[in-house]
CSV table of C-alpha atoms and ligand atoms in Angstrom, one decimal:
chain,number,residue,atom,x,y,z
A,1,UNK,CA,-71.3,41.4,12.1
A,2,UNK,CA,-71.0,39.3,15.2
A,3,UNK,CA,-67.9,38.7,17.2
A,4,UNK,CA,-67.8,35.5,19.3
A,5,UNK,CA,-65.4,35.6,22.2
A,6,UNK,CA,-63.7,32.5,23.4
A,7,UNK,CA,-64.8,31.0,26.8
A,8,UNK,CA,-61.6,32.2,28.5
A,9,UNK,CA,-61.7,35.8,27.1
A,10,UNK,CA,-61.3,38.4,29.9
A,11,UNK,CA,-63.3,41.6,30.5
A,12,UNK,CA,-60.2,43.4,29.2
A,13,UNK,CA,-60.3,41.4,25.9
A,14,UNK,CA,-64.0,42.4,25.5
A,15,UNK,CA,-63.3,46.0,26.3
A,16,UNK,CA,-60.5,46.1,23.8
A,17,UNK,CA,-62.7,44.8,21.0
A,18,UNK,CA,-65.4,47.4,21.9
A,19,UNK,CA,-62.8,50.2,21.9
A,20,UNK,CA,-61.4,49.1,18.5
A,21,UNK,CA,-65.0,49.0,17.0
A,22,UNK,CA,-65.9,52.4,18.5
A,23,UNK,CA,-62.6,53.8,17.3
A,24,UNK,CA,-63.7,53.4,13.7
A,25,UNK,CA,-67.1,54.9,14.4
A,26,UNK,CA,-69.0,51.7,14.9
A,27,UNK,CA,-71.3,50.6,17.8
A,28,UNK,CA,-70.7,47.4,19.8
A,29,UNK,CA,-73.4,45.6,21.7
A,30,UNK,CA,-72.1,43.2,24.3
A,31,UNK,CA,-74.1,40.2,25.3
A,32,UNK,CA,-72.7,38.1,28.2
A,33,UNK,CA,-73.7,34.5,28.3
A,34,UNK,CA,-72.8,32.0,31.0
A,35,UNK,CA,-69.9,30.6,29.0
A,36,UNK,CA,-69.3,33.1,26.2
A,37,UNK,CA,-69.7,36.7,25.4
A,38,UNK,CA,-70.8,37.8,21.9
A,39,UNK,CA,-70.6,41.3,20.5
A,40,UNK,CA,-72.9,42.6,17.9
A,41,UNK,CA,-71.4,45.3,15.6
A,42,UNK,CA,-73.4,48.0,13.8
A,43,UNK,CA,-71.7,50.3,11.3
A,44,UNK,CA,-69.6,50.3,8.2
A,45,UNK,CA,-68.6,46.7,7.5
A,46,UNK,CA,-65.6,47.7,5.4
A,47,UNK,CA,-64.1,49.6,8.3
A,48,UNK,CA,-64.6,46.5,10.6
A,49,UNK,CA,-62.8,44.4,8.1
A,50,UNK,CA,-59.7,46.6,8.4
A,51,UNK,CA,-59.7,45.9,12.2
A,52,UNK,CA,-58.6,42.3,11.6
A,53,UNK,CA,-60.9,41.4,14.5
A,54,UNK,CA,-59.9,37.7,14.3
A,55,UNK,CA,-56.4,38.6,15.4
A,56,UNK,CA,-57.5,40.3,18.7
A,57,UNK,CA,-56.9,38.5,22.0
A,58,UNK,CA,-59.9,36.4,23.1
A,59,UNK,CA,-61.8,36.5,19.8
A,60,UNK,CA,-62.9,33.0,18.7
A,61,UNK,CA,-64.8,33.8,15.6
A,62,UNK,CA,-66.3,36.6,13.5
A,63,UNK,CA,-69.5,36.1,11.4
A,64,UNK,CA,-71.0,38.4,8.9
A,65,UNK,CA,-74.7,38.8,8.7
A,66,UNK,CA,-75.2,40.8,5.5
A,67,UNK,CA,-74.2,39.6,2.0
A,68,UNK,CA,-70.5,40.1,1.1
A,69,UNK,CA,-71.7,41.4,-2.3
A,70,UNK,CA,-73.7,44.6,-2.4
A,71,UNK,CA,-74.5,45.7,-5.9
A,72,UNK,CA,-75.8,42.3,-7.1
A,73,UNK,CA,-77.6,41.5,-3.8
A,74,UNK,CA,-81.3,41.5,-3.4
A,75,UNK,CA,-80.9,43.0,0.1
A,76,UNK,CA,-80.7,46.5,-1.4
A,77,UNK,CA,-82.4,45.8,-4.8
A,78,UNK,CA,-85.5,43.8,-4.1
A,79,UNK,CA,-87.0,43.6,-7.6
A,80,UNK,CA,-85.5,41.0,-9.9
A,81,UNK,CA,-83.7,42.6,-12.9
A,82,UNK,CA,-84.2,42.3,-16.6
A,83,UNK,CA,-81.2,42.5,-18.9
A,84,UNK,CA,-81.8,43.6,-22.5
A,85,UNK,CA,-79.6,42.1,-25.2
A,86,UNK,CA,-79.3,43.6,-28.7
A,87,UNK,CA,-79.2,46.9,-30.4
A,88,UNK,CA,-81.8,49.7,-30.3
A,89,UNK,CA,-84.7,48.5,-32.4
A,90,UNK,CA,-84.3,44.9,-31.5
A,91,UNK,CA,-83.6,44.0,-27.8
A,92,UNK,CA,-84.3,40.7,-26.3
A,93,UNK,CA,-85.2,40.6,-22.6
A,94,UNK,CA,-83.7,38.1,-20.0
A,95,UNK,CA,-85.5,38.4,-16.8
A,96,UNK,CA,-88.3,37.3,-14.4
A,97,UNK,CA,-91.3,37.7,-16.7
A,98,UNK,CA,-89.9,35.9,-19.8
A,99,UNK,CA,-88.1,32.8,-20.9
A,100,UNK,CA,-85.2,33.3,-23.2
A,101,UNK,CA,-83.9,30.5,-25.4
A,102,UNK,CA,-80.3,31.0,-26.7
A,103,UNK,CA,-78.8,28.5,-29.0
A,104,UNK,CA,-76.0,28.1,-31.5
A,105,UNK,CA,-72.8,26.2,-32.2
A,106,UNK,CA,-70.2,25.6,-29.5
A,107,UNK,CA,-67.7,27.1,-31.9
A,108,UNK,CA,-67.9,29.1,-35.0
A,109,UNK,CA,-66.1,26.9,-37.6
A,110,UNK,CA,-67.2,28.2,-41.0
A,111,UNK,CA,-69.7,30.8,-42.3
A,112,UNK,CA,-71.9,27.9,-43.6
A,113,UNK,CA,-71.9,25.9,-40.4
A,114,UNK,CA,-72.6,29.1,-38.3
A,115,UNK,CA,-75.4,30.2,-40.6
A,116,UNK,CA,-77.0,26.7,-40.7
A,117,UNK,CA,-76.8,26.5,-36.9
A,118,UNK,CA,-78.4,30.0,-36.6
A,119,UNK,CA,-81.2,29.0,-38.8
A,120,UNK,CA,-81.7,25.8,-36.8
A,121,UNK,CA,-81.7,27.8,-33.6
A,122,UNK,CA,-84.1,30.4,-34.8
A,123,UNK,CA,-86.5,27.7,-36.2
A,124,UNK,CA,-86.5,26.0,-32.8
A,125,UNK,CA,-87.5,29.4,-31.2
A,126,UNK,CA,-84.2,30.8,-30.1
A,127,UNK,CA,-84.0,34.6,-29.8
A,128,UNK,CA,-80.2,34.9,-29.2
A,129,UNK,CA,-77.4,33.2,-31.1
A,130,UNK,CA,-74.4,31.8,-29.3
A,131,UNK,CA,-71.1,30.8,-30.8
A,132,UNK,CA,-67.5,30.7,-29.7
A,133,UNK,CA,-64.7,32.5,-31.7
A,134,UNK,CA,-62.2,32.4,-28.9
A,135,UNK,CA,-62.4,29.0,-27.3
A,136,UNK,CA,-61.1,28.2,-23.8
A,137,UNK,CA,-59.9,24.6,-24.5
A,138,UNK,CA,-58.4,22.4,-21.8
A,139,UNK,CA,-55.8,21.1,-24.3
A,140,UNK,CA,-53.6,23.5,-26.1
A,141,UNK,CA,-53.7,21.1,-29.1
A,142,UNK,CA,-57.5,21.3,-29.5
A,143,UNK,CA,-59.2,23.7,-31.9
A,144,UNK,CA,-58.8,27.2,-30.3
A,145,UNK,CA,-61.5,29.0,-32.4
A,146,UNK,CA,-61.2,31.3,-35.4
A,147,UNK,CA,-60.6,34.4,-33.3
A,148,UNK,CA,-61.4,37.7,-35.0
A,149,UNK,CA,-62.4,35.9,-38.2
A,150,UNK,CA,-64.9,33.9,-36.1
A,151,UNK,CA,-66.3,37.2,-34.6
A,152,UNK,CA,-66.8,38.6,-38.0
A,153,UNK,CA,-68.7,35.5,-39.2
A,154,UNK,CA,-70.8,35.5,-36.0
A,155,UNK,CA,-71.7,39.2,-36.3
A,156,UNK,CA,-72.6,38.7,-40.0
A,157,UNK,CA,-74.8,35.7,-39.3
A,158,UNK,CA,-76.5,37.4,-36.4
A,159,UNK,CA,-77.3,40.3,-38.6
A,160,UNK,CA,-78.6,38.1,-41.4
A,161,UNK,CA,-80.8,36.0,-39.1
A,162,UNK,CA,-81.9,38.9,-36.9
A,163,UNK,CA,-80.5,37.3,-33.8
A,164,UNK,CA,-78.4,39.2,-31.2
A,165,UNK,CA,-75.1,37.3,-30.5
A,166,UNK,CA,-73.3,36.2,-27.4
A,167,UNK,CA,-69.7,35.0,-27.5
A,168,UNK,CA,-67.0,34.3,-25.1
A,169,UNK,CA,-64.0,36.5,-24.4
A,170,UNK,CA,-61.0,34.6,-22.8
A,171,UNK,CA,-58.4,37.4,-22.6
A,172,UNK,CA,-58.8,41.0,-21.3
A,173,UNK,CA,-56.8,42.1,-24.3
A,174,UNK,CA,-59.6,40.9,-26.6
A,175,UNK,CA,-62.5,42.6,-24.8
A,176,UNK,CA,-62.6,45.6,-27.1
A,177,UNK,CA,-62.7,43.6,-30.4
A,178,UNK,CA,-65.2,41.2,-29.0
A,179,UNK,CA,-67.4,44.0,-27.7
A,180,UNK,CA,-67.2,45.6,-31.2
A,181,UNK,CA,-68.7,42.4,-32.8
A,182,UNK,CA,-71.0,41.0,-30.1
A,183,UNK,CA,-74.2,42.1,-28.3
A,184,UNK,CA,-73.3,40.2,-25.1
A,185,UNK,CA,-69.9,39.1,-23.8
A,186,UNK,CA,-69.5,35.7,-22.2
A,187,UNK,CA,-67.1,34.9,-19.4
A,188,UNK,CA,-66.7,31.1,-19.2
A,189,UNK,CA,-66.3,28.8,-16.3
A,190,UNK,CA,-62.5,28.7,-16.6
A,191,UNK,CA,-62.3,32.5,-16.3
A,192,UNK,CA,-65.0,33.1,-13.7
A,193,UNK,CA,-62.3,34.0,-11.1
A,194,UNK,CA,-60.1,36.0,-13.6
A,195,UNK,CA,-60.7,39.3,-11.8
A,196,UNK,CA,-58.9,41.4,-14.4
A,197,UNK,CA,-61.1,40.0,-17.2
A,198,UNK,CA,-64.2,40.5,-15.1
A,199,UNK,CA,-63.3,44.2,-14.6
A,200,UNK,CA,-62.5,44.6,-18.3
A,201,UNK,CA,-65.9,43.2,-19.4
A,202,UNK,CA,-67.4,45.4,-16.8
A,203,UNK,CA,-65.9,48.4,-18.6
A,204,UNK,CA,-67.0,47.3,-22.1
A,205,UNK,CA,-70.5,48.7,-22.0
A,206,UNK,CA,-72.2,45.5,-23.1
A,207,UNK,CA,-74.3,42.9,-21.2
A,208,UNK,CA,-72.3,40.1,-19.8
A,209,UNK,CA,-73.1,36.4,-19.5
A,210,UNK,CA,-71.2,35.1,-16.5
A,211,UNK,CA,-70.9,31.3,-16.3
A,212,UNK,CA,-70.5,29.8,-12.8
A,213,UNK,CA,-66.9,28.7,-12.1
A,214,UNK,CA,-66.9,24.9,-12.1
A,215,UNK,CA,-65.7,24.8,-8.5
A,216,UNK,CA,-67.3,28.0,-7.4
A,217,UNK,CA,-69.8,28.3,-4.6
A,218,UNK,CA,-72.9,30.4,-5.3
A,219,UNK,CA,-71.3,33.1,-3.1
A,220,UNK,CA,-68.0,33.1,-5.1
A,221,UNK,CA,-70.1,33.2,-8.3
A,222,UNK,CA,-71.9,36.3,-7.0
A,223,UNK,CA,-68.6,37.9,-5.9
A,224,UNK,CA,-67.4,37.5,-9.5
A,225,UNK,CA,-70.6,39.2,-10.7
A,226,UNK,CA,-69.8,42.0,-8.1
A,227,UNK,CA,-66.5,42.6,-9.9
A,228,UNK,CA,-68.4,43.4,-13.1
A,229,UNK,CA,-71.1,45.4,-11.3
A,230,UNK,CA,-68.5,47.5,-9.5
A,231,UNK,CA,-67.4,48.9,-12.9
A,232,UNK,CA,-70.9,50.3,-13.3
A,233,UNK,CA,-72.2,47.4,-15.4
A,234,UNK,CA,-75.3,45.8,-13.8
A,235,UNK,CA,-76.3,44.1,-17.1
A,236,UNK,CA,-75.1,40.7,-15.9
A,237,UNK,CA,-76.8,37.4,-16.5
A,238,UNK,CA,-75.7,34.4,-14.5
A,239,UNK,CA,-75.4,31.0,-16.1
A,240,UNK,CA,-75.4,27.7,-14.1
A,241,UNK,CA,-73.4,25.3,-16.2
A,242,UNK,CA,-72.7,22.4,-13.9
A,243,UNK,CA,-70.1,22.0,-11.2
A,244,UNK,CA,-67.4,19.4,-10.6
A,245,UNK,CA,-68.5,16.5,-8.5
A,246,UNK,CA,-67.5,12.8,-8.1
A,247,UNK,CA,-70.2,11.7,-10.6
A,248,UNK,CA,-68.7,10.6,-13.9
A,249,UNK,CA,-71.9,9.9,-15.8
A,250,UNK,CA,-72.2,13.5,-16.9
A,251,UNK,CA,-69.4,15.9,-17.8
A,252,UNK,CA,-70.4,18.1,-14.9
A,253,UNK,CA,-73.3,18.0,-12.4
A,254,UNK,CA,-76.1,20.5,-13.1
A,255,UNK,CA,-76.7,22.2,-9.7
A,256,UNK,CA,-80.4,22.8,-10.4
A,257,UNK,CA,-81.0,24.2,-6.9
A,258,UNK,CA,-78.5,26.9,-7.5
A,259,UNK,CA,-81.1,28.6,-9.7
A,260,UNK,CA,-83.6,29.4,-7.0
A,261,UNK,CA,-80.8,29.8,-4.4
A,262,UNK,CA,-79.2,32.6,-6.4
A,263,UNK,CA,-82.4,34.1,-7.5
A,264,UNK,CA,-83.3,34.5,-3.8
A,265,UNK,CA,-80.1,36.3,-3.0
A,266,UNK,CA,-79.4,38.2,-6.2
A,267,UNK,CA,-81.6,40.3,-8.4
A,268,UNK,CA,-79.7,39.2,-11.5
A,269,UNK,CA,-81.3,36.9,-14.1
A,270,UNK,CA,-80.2,33.3,-14.0
A,271,UNK,CA,-80.1,30.9,-16.9
A,272,UNK,CA,-79.0,27.3,-17.4
A,273,UNK,CA,-76.6,25.7,-19.9
A,274,UNK,CA,-77.7,22.0,-20.0
A,275,UNK,CA,-75.3,21.3,-22.8
A,276,UNK,CA,-72.1,22.1,-21.0
A,277,UNK,CA,-73.6,20.8,-17.7
A,278,UNK,CA,-74.2,17.3,-19.1
A,279,UNK,CA,-72.0,17.0,-22.2
A,280,UNK,CA,-74.6,14.6,-23.5
A,281,UNK,CA,-77.3,15.4,-26.1
A,282,UNK,CA,-79.7,12.9,-24.7
A,283,UNK,CA,-79.8,14.9,-21.4
A,284,UNK,CA,-80.2,18.3,-22.9
A,285,UNK,CA,-84.0,18.1,-23.2
A,286,UNK,CA,-84.7,16.7,-19.7
A,287,UNK,CA,-82.4,19.2,-18.1
A,288,UNK,CA,-84.0,22.0,-20.1
A,289,UNK,CA,-87.4,21.0,-18.8
A,290,UNK,CA,-86.0,20.9,-15.3
A,291,UNK,CA,-84.5,24.4,-15.8
A,292,UNK,CA,-87.8,25.8,-16.9
A,293,UNK,CA,-89.7,24.1,-14.1
A,294,UNK,CA,-87.2,25.4,-11.4
A,295,UNK,CA,-87.7,29.0,-12.6
A,296,UNK,CA,-84.7,29.7,-14.8
A,297,UNK,CA,-84.9,32.9,-16.8
A,298,UNK,CA,-83.6,31.1,-19.9
A,299,UNK,CA,-81.4,28.4,-21.3
A,300,UNK,CA,-78.4,28.3,-23.6
A,301,UNK,CA,-77.9,25.2,-25.8
A,302,UNK,CA,-75.4,23.9,-28.3
A,303,UNK,CA,-76.7,23.0,-31.8
A,304,UNK,CA,-74.8,21.9,-34.8
A,305,UNK,CA,-75.8,21.0,-38.4
A,306,UNK,CA,-73.5,18.0,-38.4
A,307,UNK,CA,-72.3,17.1,-34.8
A,308,UNK,CA,-70.2,14.2,-36.2
A,309,UNK,CA,-67.8,16.7,-37.7
A,310,UNK,CA,-68.0,19.4,-35.0
A,311,UNK,CA,-64.6,20.7,-34.0
A,312,UNK,CA,-65.8,21.2,-30.4
A,313,UNK,CA,-68.3,19.5,-28.1
A,314,UNK,CA,-70.1,17.4,-30.9
A,315,UNK,CA,-71.5,14.9,-28.4
A,316,UNK,CA,-73.7,17.5,-26.7
A,317,UNK,CA,-74.9,19.3,-29.9
A,318,UNK,CA,-78.6,19.0,-30.8
A,319,UNK,CA,-80.0,18.3,-34.2
A,320,UNK,CA,-83.2,16.6,-35.5
A,321,UNK,CA,-85.5,14.9,-33.1
A,322,UNK,CA,-83.9,16.2,-29.9
A,323,UNK,CA,-84.0,19.8,-31.2
A,324,UNK,CA,-87.6,19.4,-32.2
A,325,UNK,CA,-88.3,18.0,-28.7
A,326,UNK,CA,-86.5,21.0,-27.1
A,327,UNK,CA,-88.4,23.4,-29.3
A,328,UNK,CA,-91.7,21.9,-28.1
A,329,UNK,CA,-90.6,22.1,-24.5
A,330,UNK,CA,-89.5,25.7,-24.8
A,331,UNK,CA,-92.8,26.6,-26.5
A,332,UNK,CA,-95.1,24.8,-24.1
A,333,UNK,CA,-93.6,24.8,-20.6
A,334,UNK,CA,-92.6,28.5,-19.8
A,335,UNK,CA,-96.3,29.6,-20.0
A,336,UNK,CA,-97.1,26.9,-17.4
A,337,UNK,CA,-94.8,28.7,-15.0
A,338,UNK,CA,-96.1,32.1,-15.9
A,339,UNK,CA,-93.5,33.3,-18.4
A,340,UNK,CA,-93.8,34.7,-21.8
A,341,UNK,CA,-91.6,33.7,-24.7
A,342,UNK,CA,-88.9,36.4,-25.0
A,343,UNK,CA,-89.7,36.7,-28.8
A,344,UNK,CA,-93.0,38.2,-27.8
A,345,UNK,CA,-91.4,40.7,-25.5
A,346,UNK,CA,-88.7,42.0,-27.8
A,347,UNK,CA,-88.2,45.8,-27.4
A,348,UNK,CA,-88.3,47.5,-30.8
A,349,UNK,CA,-88.0,51.1,-29.7
B,1,PEP,C1,-69.1,27.6,-23.9
B,1,PEP,O1,-70.3,28.0,-23.5
B,1,PEP,O2,-68.7,27.5,-25.0
B,1,PEP,C2,-68.2,27.1,-22.8
B,1,PEP,C3,-66.9,26.9,-23.0
B,1,PEP,O3,-68.8,27.0,-21.6
B,1,PEP,P1,-68.2,26.8,-20.1
B,1,PEP,O4,-67.4,28.0,-19.9
B,1,PEP,O5,-69.5,26.7,-19.3
B,1,PEP,O6,-67.5,25.5,-20.2
B,2,MN,MN1,-68.3,23.9,-25.6
């Protein structure tokens, strides 16, 4: 941490800062410039926070040098992590050596629609099935999902097709029932700063897929992940799903640079959701190619057997030609950037 004194700070002001820092067991290194004095602090950063240094007389600014998140940071955990999703005997990796394709319907609507979507997803090369049972809808009048009945369908279809399942949990009170049915818990963009929910999924003992808040900086996103990690759960996969910008051509703006930015600062895997980022099926294949090229550890994509009748996000769901194109991209491109298909790396022990 570095304390920058204002140009009119007195020697007494500097001495007071030093005394406060030393009072909590820290060391203070004073560097006097012609105009300003700066003080470098070494020691326990949390104890420095409690000093409220910005409130002290003569202090102009305080900067931190180390990451504000610890458990998810690469500063203390240099190797990038792999998160395994599924049950003993069939676990799919998401990490730096593989490319993991997840697909499924935006929402679980019926058993048939979910099953058909899962078969489409698997045929296209997907190794994890997605599907929402509790849907976070902007409008309270929109389809809210089937709830527990949807979880049961999803679990049954996952079992039947041999695909581990990921599904969203929108309320801390539902974490237990969702964890009972799903292999991975999703926290959506609208709940990415719901700290009680983040702690509850951290306690659930299942891997978590954490979407980026639509207005969250990469640092805020990693702080959200830190809430989960703090509960002892480091099986967190980050998902870039587009952020709010002034551009109306797409539903959100896919922040493709966030992938390498976050991979450089955090050891957690990072995947991309081109469906929710763009809201347009014609953009899903190009954005997926971009995700693979930029080094994403996987993608998560909406598919639907009949997008025209979809109860949620039909315009972004893939079928037919686009899905075949996506399957070809997912088969061909990851090896070009040195990654194996996650299907070939499934852990069966
Ligand atoms: C979803 O994946 O179903 C979803 C609602 O995504 P997001 O939270 O990114 O909007
Ligand atoms: Mn959706």
